[in-house]
Tab-separated table of C-alpha atoms and ligand atoms in Angstrom:
chain	number	residue	atom	x	y	z
B	1	MET	CA	-137.383	154.385	56.995
B	2	TYR	CA	-134.046	156.022	58.085
B	3	ASN	CA	-131.277	157.923	56.221
B	4	PRO	CA	-130.778	160.820	58.631
B	5	ALA	CA	-127.107	159.928	59.472
B	6	LEU	CA	-126.082	160.021	55.674
B	7	LEU	CA	-127.884	163.326	55.832
B	8	GLY	CA	-125.889	164.426	58.384
B	9	GLY	CA	-128.405	164.027	61.097
B	10	SER	CA	-131.334	166.003	59.860
B	11	HIS	CA	-133.779	166.104	56.987
B	12	ASP	CA	-132.445	169.802	56.263
B	13	ALA	CA	-129.860	168.478	54.463
B	14	ALA	CA	-132.505	168.884	51.213
B	15	ASP	CA	-130.954	171.001	48.336
B	16	SER	CA	-127.116	170.454	49.929
B	17	GLU	CA	-124.419	168.875	48.667
B	18	VAL	CA	-122.705	166.329	49.964
B	19	THR	CA	-119.900	163.880	49.504
B	20	LEU	CA	-120.919	160.103	51.089
B	21	ARG	CA	-118.812	157.202	51.864
B	22	GLY	CA	-120.054	153.854	51.549
B	23	TRP	CA	-120.700	150.703	49.833
B	24	VAL	CA	-123.265	149.960	47.025
B	25	TYR	CA	-126.153	147.912	48.768
B	26	ASN	CA	-127.558	147.189	45.781
B	27	TRP	CA	-127.977	148.983	42.314
B	28	ARG	CA	-130.339	148.879	39.133
B	29	LYS	CA	-130.373	150.514	35.772
B	30	LYS	CA	-133.485	151.881	34.260
B	31	GLY	CA	-132.396	153.017	30.049
B	32	LYS	CA	-129.897	156.386	31.009
B	33	LEU	CA	-130.150	155.769	34.760
B	34	ARG	CA	-128.587	154.136	37.210
B	35	PHE	CA	-129.917	153.911	40.672
B	36	ILE	CA	-127.615	152.907	43.416
B	37	ILE	CA	-128.552	151.972	46.909
B	38	LEU	CA	-125.439	153.124	49.229
B	39	ARG	CA	-125.018	152.345	52.708
B	40	ASP	CA	-122.893	153.566	55.343
B	41	GLY	CA	-123.461	151.954	58.018
B	42	PHE	CA	-125.967	153.627	59.323
B	43	GLY	CA	-128.762	154.215	56.802
B	44	TYR	CA	-129.438	153.513	53.259
B	45	LEU	CA	-129.968	156.104	50.349
B	46	GLN	CA	-130.575	156.166	46.597
B	47	CYS	CA	-128.416	158.024	44.628
B	48	VAL	CA	-129.054	158.328	41.155
B	49	VAL	CA	-127.002	158.673	38.092
B	50	PHE	CA	-128.284	160.570	34.628
B	51	GLN	CA	-126.277	159.687	32.059
B	52	PRO	CA	-126.699	163.059	29.967
B	53	GLU	CA	-126.226	165.012	32.956
B	54	VAL	CA	-122.924	163.789	33.968
B	55	ALA	CA	-119.199	163.444	32.601
B	56	ASP	CA	-118.699	160.388	30.857
B	57	GLN	CA	-115.951	159.244	33.479
B	58	VAL	CA	-118.430	159.774	36.134
B	59	TRP	CA	-120.937	157.387	33.917
B	60	GLU	CA	-118.221	154.769	33.796
B	61	ALA	CA	-117.795	154.974	37.535
B	62	ALA	CA	-121.645	154.093	37.847
B	63	VAL	CA	-121.584	151.509	35.589
B	64	ALA	CA	-118.443	149.577	36.922
B	65	LEU	CA	-119.862	149.574	40.368
B	66	THR	CA	-120.850	146.217	42.019
B	67	GLN	CA	-122.673	145.046	44.914
B	68	GLU	CA	-120.606	146.111	47.919
B	69	SER	CA	-118.099	148.142	45.861
B	70	SER	CA	-116.690	150.689	48.252
B	71	LEU	CA	-116.975	154.516	46.814
B	72	GLU	CA	-117.080	158.166	47.715
B	73	VAL	CA	-120.094	159.866	46.189
B	74	SER	CA	-121.280	163.490	45.745
B	75	GLY	CA	-124.296	165.253	44.792
B	76	VAL	CA	-127.305	167.378	45.569
B	77	VAL	CA	-129.721	165.836	48.287
B	78	ARG	CA	-133.630	165.871	46.925
B	79	ALA	CA	-136.546	165.375	48.323
B	80	GLU	CA	-138.100	162.356	46.466
B	81	GLU	CA	-141.691	160.773	47.622
B	82	ARG	CA	-140.684	157.255	45.664
B	83	ALA	CA	-137.211	156.927	46.856
B	84	PRO	CA	-136.901	154.502	50.232
B	85	GLY	CA	-136.493	157.191	52.734
B	86	GLY	CA	-138.077	160.101	51.114
B	87	PHE	CA	-134.716	161.668	50.143
B	88	GLU	CA	-132.081	160.615	47.216
B	89	LEU	CA	-128.968	162.293	45.781
B	90	LYS	CA	-128.794	163.624	42.200
B	91	VAL	CA	-125.052	162.349	41.602
B	92	THR	CA	-122.499	164.853	40.154
B	93	ALA	CA	-119.214	162.892	41.091
B	94	ILE	CA	-118.260	158.821	41.959
B	95	GLU	CA	-114.844	157.918	43.034
B	96	ALA	CA	-114.868	153.985	42.981
B	97	ILE	CA	-112.588	153.090	45.959
B	98	GLN	CA	-112.582	149.693	45.264
B	99	ILE	CA	-114.452	147.106	42.733
B	100	ALA	CA	-115.800	144.342	44.529
B	101	PRO	CA	-115.838	140.641	43.221
B	102	GLU	CA	-119.305	138.642	43.196
B	103	PHE	CA	-120.664	139.062	46.807
B	104	PRO	CA	-121.268	135.577	47.629
B	105	ILE	CA	-124.548	136.768	49.711
B	106	GLY	CA	-126.906	137.511	46.708
B	107	LYS	CA	-130.804	137.865	46.231
B	108	LYS	CA	-131.166	134.024	46.349
B	109	ASP	CA	-132.134	132.344	49.644
B	110	HIS	CA	-128.924	130.900	51.436
B	111	GLY	CA	-129.225	127.894	54.342
B	112	PRO	CA	-128.138	128.780	57.459
B	113	ASP	CA	-124.734	127.537	57.385
B	114	PHE	CA	-123.695	129.241	54.289
B	115	LEU	CA	-124.855	132.206	56.012
B	116	LEU	CA	-123.100	131.337	59.049
B	117	ASN	CA	-119.681	130.223	57.185
B	118	HIS	CA	-120.193	134.055	56.126
B	119	ARG	CA	-120.985	136.001	58.857
B	120	HIS	CA	-118.240	138.618	58.987
B	121	LEU	CA	-120.183	139.749	55.285
B	122	TRP	CA	-124.008	138.512	56.485
B	123	LEU	CA	-123.292	141.405	59.164
B	124	ARG	CA	-123.960	143.722	56.388
B	125	SER	CA	-127.517	142.706	55.622
B	126	LYS	CA	-130.419	144.886	56.359
B	127	LYS	CA	-132.017	142.381	59.196
B	128	GLN	CA	-128.492	141.664	60.936
B	129	HIS	CA	-127.877	145.362	60.793
B	130	ALA	CA	-130.886	146.134	62.549
B	131	VAL	CA	-130.291	143.005	64.872
B	132	MET	CA	-126.867	144.239	66.059
B	133	ARG	CA	-128.044	147.924	66.354
B	134	VAL	CA	-130.918	146.481	69.155
B	135	ARG	CA	-128.617	144.740	70.930
B	136	SER	CA	-126.201	147.412	71.150
B	137	GLU	CA	-128.979	149.737	72.047
B	138	LEU	CA	-130.402	146.796	74.724
B	139	GLU	CA	-126.657	146.649	76.308
B	140	PHE	CA	-126.323	150.312	76.450
B	141	ALA	CA	-130.043	150.317	78.124
B	142	ILE	CA	-129.149	147.423	80.644
B	143	ARG	CA	-125.541	149.746	81.856
B	144	ASP	CA	-128.101	152.767	82.198
B	145	PHE	CA	-130.409	150.853	84.329
B	146	PHE	CA	-128.083	149.924	87.080
B	147	GLN	CA	-125.592	152.844	86.966
B	148	SER	CA	-128.487	155.394	87.209
B	149	ARG	CA	-129.500	153.183	90.299
B	150	GLY	CA	-126.281	153.607	92.125
B	151	TYR	CA	-125.019	150.179	91.325
B	152	THR	CA	-121.189	149.564	90.738
B	153	LEU	CA	-119.782	147.521	87.937
B	154	ILE	CA	-117.578	144.858	88.960
B	155	ASP	CA	-115.851	143.048	86.194
B	156	SER	CA	-115.580	139.260	87.086
B	157	PRO	CA	-112.643	137.020	85.535
B	158	ILE	CA	-113.025	135.155	82.765
B	159	LEU	CA	-110.719	132.633	84.207
B	160	THR	CA	-111.976	130.345	87.006
B	161	PRO	CA	-110.843	127.807	89.360
B	162	ALA	CA	-114.049	126.174	89.790
B	163	ALA	CA	-117.654	125.929	88.759
B	164	CYS	CA	-120.522	128.072	89.571
B	165	GLU	CA	-123.750	126.657	87.300
B	166	GLY	CA	-122.756	122.747	87.758
B	167	THR	CA	-119.832	120.833	86.418
B	168	SER	CA	-121.129	119.007	83.218
B	169	THR	CA	-120.759	122.523	81.273
B	170	LEU	CA	-117.213	123.457	81.996
B	171	PHE	CA	-114.831	124.626	79.744
B	172	GLU	CA	-111.456	123.141	80.959
B	173	THR	CA	-107.939	124.782	80.164
B	174	GLU	CA	-104.404	124.478	80.991
B	175	TYR	CA	-103.076	126.974	83.001
B	176	PHE	CA	-99.245	126.734	84.028
B	177	GLY	CA	-99.568	123.348	85.125
B	178	ASP	CA	-103.041	123.546	86.796
B	179	LYS	CA	-106.333	123.384	85.476
B	180	ALA	CA	-108.471	126.503	85.151
B	181	PHE	CA	-112.002	127.364	83.846
B	182	LEU	CA	-113.840	129.644	81.377
B	183	SER	CA	-116.559	131.549	83.493
B	184	GLN	CA	-119.924	129.821	83.572
B	185	SER	CA	-121.220	133.153	85.589
B	186	GLY	CA	-119.644	135.983	87.364
B	187	GLN	CA	-121.813	135.830	90.506
B	188	LEU	CA	-119.528	134.367	92.930
B	189	TYR	CA	-117.089	136.918	92.512
B	190	LEU	CA	-119.897	139.769	92.946
B	191	GLU	CA	-121.472	138.629	95.881
B	192	PRO	CA	-117.943	139.497	97.900
B	193	ALA	CA	-118.146	142.582	96.007
B	194	ALA	CA	-121.874	143.279	97.225
B	195	ALA	CA	-120.460	143.300	100.693
B	196	ALA	CA	-117.846	145.783	99.838
B	197	LEU	CA	-120.134	148.015	97.380
B	198	GLY	CA	-123.940	147.237	98.319
B	199	LYS	CA	-125.278	147.215	94.889
B	200	VAL	CA	-123.180	145.545	92.078
B	201	TYR	CA	-123.540	144.064	88.515
B	202	CYS	CA	-120.944	142.475	86.006
B	203	PHE	CA	-121.618	142.298	82.384
B	204	GLY	CA	-119.222	140.137	80.603
B	205	PRO	CA	-118.941	137.037	78.125
B	206	THR	CA	-119.767	133.361	79.758
B	207	PHE	CA	-119.118	130.528	78.949
B	208	ARG	CA	-120.930	126.718	78.877
B	209	ALA	CA	-119.761	123.701	77.247
B	210	GLU	CA	-123.614	123.090	76.218
B	211	LYS	CA	-123.599	119.576	74.410
B	212	SER	CA	-127.577	120.206	73.652
B	213	LYS	CA	-127.892	121.530	69.966
B	214	THR	CA	-131.193	123.833	70.602
B	215	ARG	CA	-132.143	127.059	68.995
B	216	ARG	CA	-131.704	128.619	72.803
B	217	HIS	CA	-128.065	127.743	73.715
B	218	LEU	CA	-124.644	129.055	72.547
B	219	THR	CA	-121.469	128.082	73.836
B	220	GLU	CA	-119.998	131.721	74.529
B	221	PHE	CA	-122.980	134.424	75.648
B	222	TRP	CA	-122.827	137.630	77.287
B	223	MET	CA	-125.045	137.774	80.996
B	224	VAL	CA	-125.792	140.707	82.761
B	225	GLU	CA	-125.646	139.856	86.573
B	226	PRO	CA	-126.924	142.175	89.410
B	227	GLU	CA	-126.215	141.264	92.874
B	228	VAL	CA	-127.829	143.486	95.823
B	229	ALA	CA	-127.045	143.751	99.690
B	230	TRP	CA	-130.023	143.004	102.148
B	231	LEU	CA	-132.137	142.228	99.349
B	232	ARG	CA	-134.987	139.295	99.881
B	233	PHE	CA	-136.765	137.013	97.778
B	234	ASP	CA	-139.843	139.404	97.277
B	235	GLY	CA	-137.525	142.068	96.413
B	236	LEU	CA	-136.004	140.347	94.031
B	237	LEU	CA	-138.757	139.508	91.967
B	238	ASP	CA	-139.796	143.260	91.914
B	239	LEU	CA	-136.240	144.048	90.109
B	240	CYS	CA	-136.614	141.179	87.854
B	241	GLU	CA	-140.168	142.761	86.785
B	242	GLU	CA	-138.552	146.485	86.981
B	243	PHE	CA	-135.435	145.571	84.718
B	244	LEU	CA	-137.306	143.681	82.047
B	245	SER	CA	-140.042	146.465	81.559
B	246	ALA	CA	-137.388	149.382	81.339
B	247	ILE	CA	-134.804	147.849	79.225
B	248	VAL	CA	-137.680	146.448	76.535
B	249	ALA	CA	-139.550	150.171	76.948
B	250	ARG	CA	-136.284	152.302	76.305
B	251	VAL	CA	-135.578	149.632	72.890
B	252	LEU	CA	-138.786	149.974	71.628
B	253	ASP	CA	-138.950	153.889	72.453
B	254	ARG	CA	-134.956	153.834	70.465
B	255	CYS	CA	-134.765	151.215	68.022
B	256	ALA	CA	-138.629	151.298	66.390
B	257	ALA	CA	-136.948	151.802	62.459
B	258	ASP	CA	-134.796	148.705	63.572
B	259	LEU	CA	-137.813	146.950	64.704
B	260	GLU	CA	-139.652	147.718	61.774
B	261	ARG	CA	-137.170	146.356	59.379
B	262	LEU	CA	-137.535	143.195	61.450
B	263	GLU	CA	-141.034	143.104	60.875
B	264	ARG	CA	-141.646	143.187	64.388
B	265	ASP	CA	-145.020	142.888	66.102
B	266	THR	CA	-144.014	145.408	68.714
B	267	SER	CA	-147.329	145.114	70.008
B	268	LYS	CA	-146.251	141.845	71.530
B	269	LEU	CA	-143.845	143.500	73.792
B	270	LEU	CA	-146.099	146.565	74.903
B	271	PRO	CA	-147.627	144.406	78.002
B	272	THR	CA	-144.148	143.547	79.124
B	273	THR	CA	-143.332	147.285	79.793
B	274	ALA	CA	-146.455	147.791	82.187
B	275	GLY	CA	-143.724	146.382	84.995
B	276	SER	CA	-146.010	143.606	86.932
B	277	PHE	CA	-145.754	139.828	85.608
B	278	PRO	CA	-147.622	136.949	86.839
B	279	ARG	CA	-145.649	134.884	89.235
B	280	LEU	CA	-146.121	131.381	89.754
B	281	ASP	CA	-144.987	129.044	92.163
B	282	TYR	CA	-142.920	125.915	91.007
B	283	ALA	CA	-145.855	123.237	92.285
B	284	ASP	CA	-148.629	125.373	90.577
B	285	ALA	CA	-147.062	125.829	87.172
B	286	VAL	CA	-146.283	121.976	87.191
B	287	ALA	CA	-150.376	121.335	87.909
B	288	ARG	CA	-150.926	124.217	84.867
B	289	LEU	CA	-148.600	122.178	82.647
B	290	ARG	CA	-150.421	119.222	83.597
B	291	GLU	CA	-153.593	120.124	82.694
B	292	LEU	CA	-152.194	121.585	79.460
B	293	GLY	CA	-151.037	118.319	78.312
B	294	SER	CA	-147.272	117.919	79.681
B	295	ASP	CA	-146.217	114.529	81.530
B	296	ILE	CA	-144.040	117.127	83.428
B	297	ARG	CA	-144.059	115.263	87.239
B	298	LEU	CA	-143.257	117.240	90.576
B	299	GLY	CA	-139.608	117.469	91.074
B	300	ASP	CA	-138.888	117.839	87.243
B	301	ASP	CA	-136.659	120.612	85.693
B	302	LEU	CA	-139.335	122.683	82.987
B	303	GLY	CA	-138.196	121.524	79.613
B	304	GLY	CA	-138.297	123.752	76.269
B	305	ASP	CA	-141.696	122.356	75.589
B	306	ASP	CA	-143.012	123.035	78.873
B	307	GLU	CA	-141.614	126.409	78.865
B	308	THR	CA	-143.161	127.209	75.557
B	309	LEU	CA	-146.152	125.570	76.699
B	310	LEU	CA	-146.454	127.657	79.717
B	311	THR	CA	-145.611	131.209	78.242
B	312	ALA	CA	-148.263	130.760	75.834
B	313	GLN	CA	-150.591	131.359	78.510
B	314	PHE	CA	-148.990	134.763	78.876
B	315	ASP	CA	-148.764	137.962	77.246
B	316	ARG	CA	-145.713	139.143	79.153
B	317	PRO	CA	-143.341	137.328	81.065
B	318	VAL	CA	-143.836	135.046	83.810
B	319	ALA	CA	-141.820	134.196	86.900
B	320	VAL	CA	-141.690	130.750	87.746
B	321	THR	CA	-140.494	130.821	91.730
B	322	ARG	CA	-139.449	128.166	94.447
B	323	TYR	CA	-137.903	125.232	92.281
B	324	PRO	CA	-136.756	122.174	94.165
B	325	ALA	CA	-133.719	122.758	95.410
B	326	ALA	CA	-132.288	119.849	94.296
B	327	ILE	CA	-132.383	120.333	90.676
B	328	LYS	CA	-130.919	124.144	91.235
B	329	ALA	CA	-127.430	125.455	92.316
B	330	PHE	CA	-125.706	125.109	95.004
B	331	TYR	CA	-125.768	128.298	96.322
B	332	MET	CA	-129.345	129.211	96.769
B	333	GLN	CA	-131.201	129.991	99.867
B	334	PRO	CA	-133.782	127.491	100.864
B	335	ASP	CA	-137.245	128.298	101.335
B	336	PRO	CA	-137.804	128.719	105.269
B	337	ALA	CA	-141.653	127.215	104.771
B	338	ASP	CA	-140.474	124.600	103.302
B	339	PRO	CA	-136.414	124.082	102.999
B	340	SER	CA	-136.731	121.308	100.220
B	341	ARG	CA	-137.183	124.116	97.788
B	342	ALA	CA	-135.047	127.092	96.748
B	343	LEU	CA	-136.044	130.770	96.863
B	344	ALA	CA	-134.993	130.693	93.034
B	345	VAL	CA	-137.009	132.296	90.084
B	346	ASP	CA	-137.116	131.887	86.548
B	347	VAL	CA	-138.160	134.509	84.257
B	348	LEU	CA	-139.835	133.293	80.920
B	349	ALA	CA	-140.398	135.358	78.216
B	350	PRO	CA	-143.362	134.798	75.731
B	351	GLU	CA	-143.808	133.824	72.614
B	352	GLY	CA	-141.781	130.489	72.930
B	353	TYR	CA	-138.381	132.548	74.027
B	354	GLY	CA	-138.214	130.586	77.457
B	355	GLU	CA	-136.121	131.382	80.560
B	356	ILE	CA	-134.107	134.597	79.792
B	357	ILE	CA	-133.407	135.380	83.451
B	358	GLY	CA	-132.787	132.711	86.412
B	359	GLY	CA	-131.689	134.222	89.753
B	360	SER	CA	-132.305	133.772	93.871
B	361	GLU	CA	-131.986	134.516	97.414
B	362	ARG	CA	-128.246	133.280	98.149
B	363	SER	CA	-127.703	131.345	101.344
B	364	ASP	CA	-126.098	133.166	104.179
B	365	SER	CA	-125.505	130.120	105.918
B	366	LEU	CA	-122.054	128.972	106.344
B	367	GLU	CA	-123.077	125.944	107.436
B	368	HIS	CA	-125.869	125.384	104.960
B	369	LEU	CA	-123.255	126.092	101.592
B	370	GLU	CA	-120.574	123.647	103.285
B	371	ARG	CA	-123.161	120.573	103.078
B	372	GLN	CA	-124.220	122.039	99.524
B	373	ILE	CA	-120.494	122.069	98.432
B	374	ALA	CA	-120.255	118.670	99.530
B	375	ALA	CA	-123.630	117.252	98.118
B	376	HIS	CA	-122.650	118.699	94.905
B	377	ASP	CA	-119.075	117.302	94.793
B	378	LEU	CA	-117.420	120.618	94.424
B	379	PRO	CA	-113.963	121.191	95.403
B	380	ARG	CA	-114.108	122.354	99.050
B	381	GLU	CA	-110.424	124.229	98.970
B	382	ALA	CA	-111.579	126.170	95.757
B	383	PHE	CA	-114.668	127.635	97.696
B	384	GLU	CA	-113.286	128.936	100.617
B	385	TRP	CA	-112.753	132.116	99.425
B	386	TYR	CA	-116.338	132.428	98.447
B	387	LEU	CA	-117.429	131.070	102.161
B	388	ASP	CA	-115.054	134.030	103.366
B	389	VAL	CA	-118.548	136.135	102.491
B	390	ARG	CA	-120.336	133.982	105.087
B	391	ARG	CA	-117.812	134.039	107.555
B	392	TYR	CA	-116.844	137.883	107.828
B	393	GLY	CA	-120.060	139.823	108.402
B	394	SER	CA	-122.815	137.586	106.381
B	395	PHE	CA	-126.128	139.446	105.020
B	396	PRO	CA	-129.048	138.294	103.149
B	397	HIS	CA	-128.782	139.081	99.490
B	398	SER	CA	-129.994	138.331	96.092
B	399	GLY	CA	-129.302	138.345	92.480
B	400	PHE	CA	-130.033	137.425	88.665
B	401	GLY	CA	-128.526	136.674	85.687
B	402	MET	CA	-129.900	137.073	81.909
B	403	GLY	CA	-128.437	136.056	79.204
B	404	ILE	CA	-128.457	138.882	76.523
B	405	GLU	CA	-128.834	137.140	73.362
B	406	ARG	CA	-132.207	135.676	74.781
B	407	CYS	CA	-133.195	139.013	75.189
B	408	VAL	CA	-132.008	140.332	71.934
B	409	ALA	CA	-133.729	137.601	70.157
B	410	TRP	CA	-137.338	137.669	71.830
B	411	ILE	CA	-137.341	141.696	71.005
B	412	CYS	CA	-136.148	141.039	67.998
B	413	GLY	CA	-138.381	138.164	67.064
B	414	ILE	CA	-135.892	135.823	65.686
B	415	PRO	CA	-136.009	132.327	66.530
B	416	HIS	CA	-132.579	131.062	66.942
B	417	LEU	CA	-130.101	132.464	69.174
B	418	ARG	CA	-127.519	132.456	66.532
B	419	GLU	CA	-128.246	135.568	65.167
B	420	ALA	CA	-128.854	137.766	68.354
B	421	ILE	CA	-124.990	137.410	68.936
B	422	PRO	CA	-122.252	138.982	66.153
B	423	TYR	CA	-120.161	135.635	65.993
B	424	PRO	CA	-121.914	133.000	67.340
B	425	ARG	CA	-120.113	130.100	69.255
B	426	LEU	CA	-122.242	126.802	68.950
B	427	ILE	CA	-120.849	123.414	69.837
B	428	ASN	CA	-120.352	122.969	66.127
B	429	ARG	CA	-119.386	126.311	65.186
B	430	LEU	CA	-116.093	127.993	66.044
B	431	ASN	CA	-115.671	129.921	62.857
B	432	PRO	CA	-115.309	133.119	61.645
T	1	4AD	O1	-129.941	130.129	84.817
T	1	4AD	P1	-128.387	130.685	85.051
T	1	4AD	O2	-127.525	129.417	84.565
T	1	4AD	O3	-127.787	131.200	85.881
T	1	4AD	C1	-126.872	131.881	86.446
T	1	4AD	O4	-125.817	132.027	86.005
T	1	4AD	C2	-126.609	132.392	87.502
T	1	4AD	N1	-125.135	132.289	88.464
T	1	4AD	C3	-127.056	134.020	87.572
T	1	4AD	C4	-127.103	134.883	88.694
T	1	4AD	O5	-127.893	134.374	89.500
T	1	4AD	N2	-125.995	135.793	88.601
T	1	4AD	O6	-127.880	131.387	83.453
T	1	4AD	C5	-128.431	132.453	83.695
T	1	4AD	C6	-129.297	133.181	82.353
T	1	4AD	C7	-130.199	132.347	81.858
T	1	4AD	O7	-131.625	132.583	82.349
T	1	4AD	C8	-130.035	132.804	80.228
T	1	4AD	O8	-130.605	134.028	79.911
T	1	4AD	C9	-128.721	132.355	80.325
T	1	4AD	O9	-127.987	133.062	81.179
T	1	4AD	N3	-128.236	131.456	79.570
T	1	4AD	C10	-127.763	131.068	78.525
T	1	4AD	N4	-128.157	132.064	77.240
T	1	4AD	C11	-127.186	131.203	76.089
T	1	4AD	N5	-126.752	130.180	75.895
T	1	4AD	C12	-126.656	129.641	76.816
T	1	4AD	N6	-126.217	128.035	77.060
T	1	4AD	C13	-126.947	129.731	77.911
T	1	4AD	N7	-127.318	129.264	79.776
T	1	4AD	C14	-127.921	130.399	80.354
T	2	MG	MG1	-131.099	128.806	84.725
């Protein structure tokens, strides 16, 4: 339980007099007593008003308070075993800042559409509060991971002239008489930056005009993408492992109270922190899936159901490697042992969360990329600058991308990505 922020960050606050500001999370009455659960954005504190002990106007102010009214409250902090968090405030004064009309989100069950329409208010609820704190800590952990390992942050552009991850999910916009597209990935901009700075990463919003209405797809999501010069495919797999285990461990360590509030069974996340994941060749993954009853065939991409079926076999993420080149992006390095396969990896999270990381070694051959751009029907002129990376000192390099909402949803144990981002953008939702 946590209310330390309310108490100035320490439990030494007992018996001290404090003035706190916040909102009424909840209240109840019992005879001459009013219990007001105050929330201040950090924690929750039970504030007790006892009519015989306070001035009339303090009692009247307490009685007038409604759910989500804003207030300033003063009193003495007391240790109280029965109070949530172990402390309560014996109120001496109350100043209502604003009395709220009936709050749209009450105790009754609301449907997802209603809640999403009120997302701006829904964020105040305990569960959403906890998810946002986990998300924030995860982002911090990710930045720390790369910064402490010598990576340079490269902010990639949002307005771009061409596709990176296939033309079917591009958002198009008019650009001064020309066309521009919202970025699907910062990768193409990171590769040249890796030649300049060695180890780089970007972390920003990306966009996919996904026609699919699944719980795993948003149209706007935040992606972190490292790109590393001289890193080969096996090193990339190691990096994926080291990265995921470090960030999950850090969130487990720092967000224990939030995960408890979310009733997350954190023992299911512990194996991930051990830092070694099973690696499964694509062909072996297909064979395994067929044994498990899937009708997937060699050459097919893994569908959502396949991912769920496969990951149910493991207690930690699994890395599926060397996919058929034909179902992967144009920039990937062919497997030297079998050029019909790409040096690609998808890391699939357990418990049905599916793909959270997609990465690859990048093709370092100008000729191969020229052929790929033609084969994928991409506009050659828009990629000339990208091809320069292979013209001027071509070098082996690899990288990956992780959509952080998928990671947040998995860590929090929430079924749908729409609760893993403050203001979700979905095929049928642009509001609020
Ligand atoms: O596998 P993807 O498409 O890979 C890339 O974009 C590469 N350029 C990344 C790289 O190598 N630098 O996307 C990477 C990750 C996925 O594994 C998933 O976590 C997330 O981005 N993602 C989505 N998340 C939410 N909604 C969507 N529609 C997503 N599409 C991809
Ligand atoms: Mg992918």
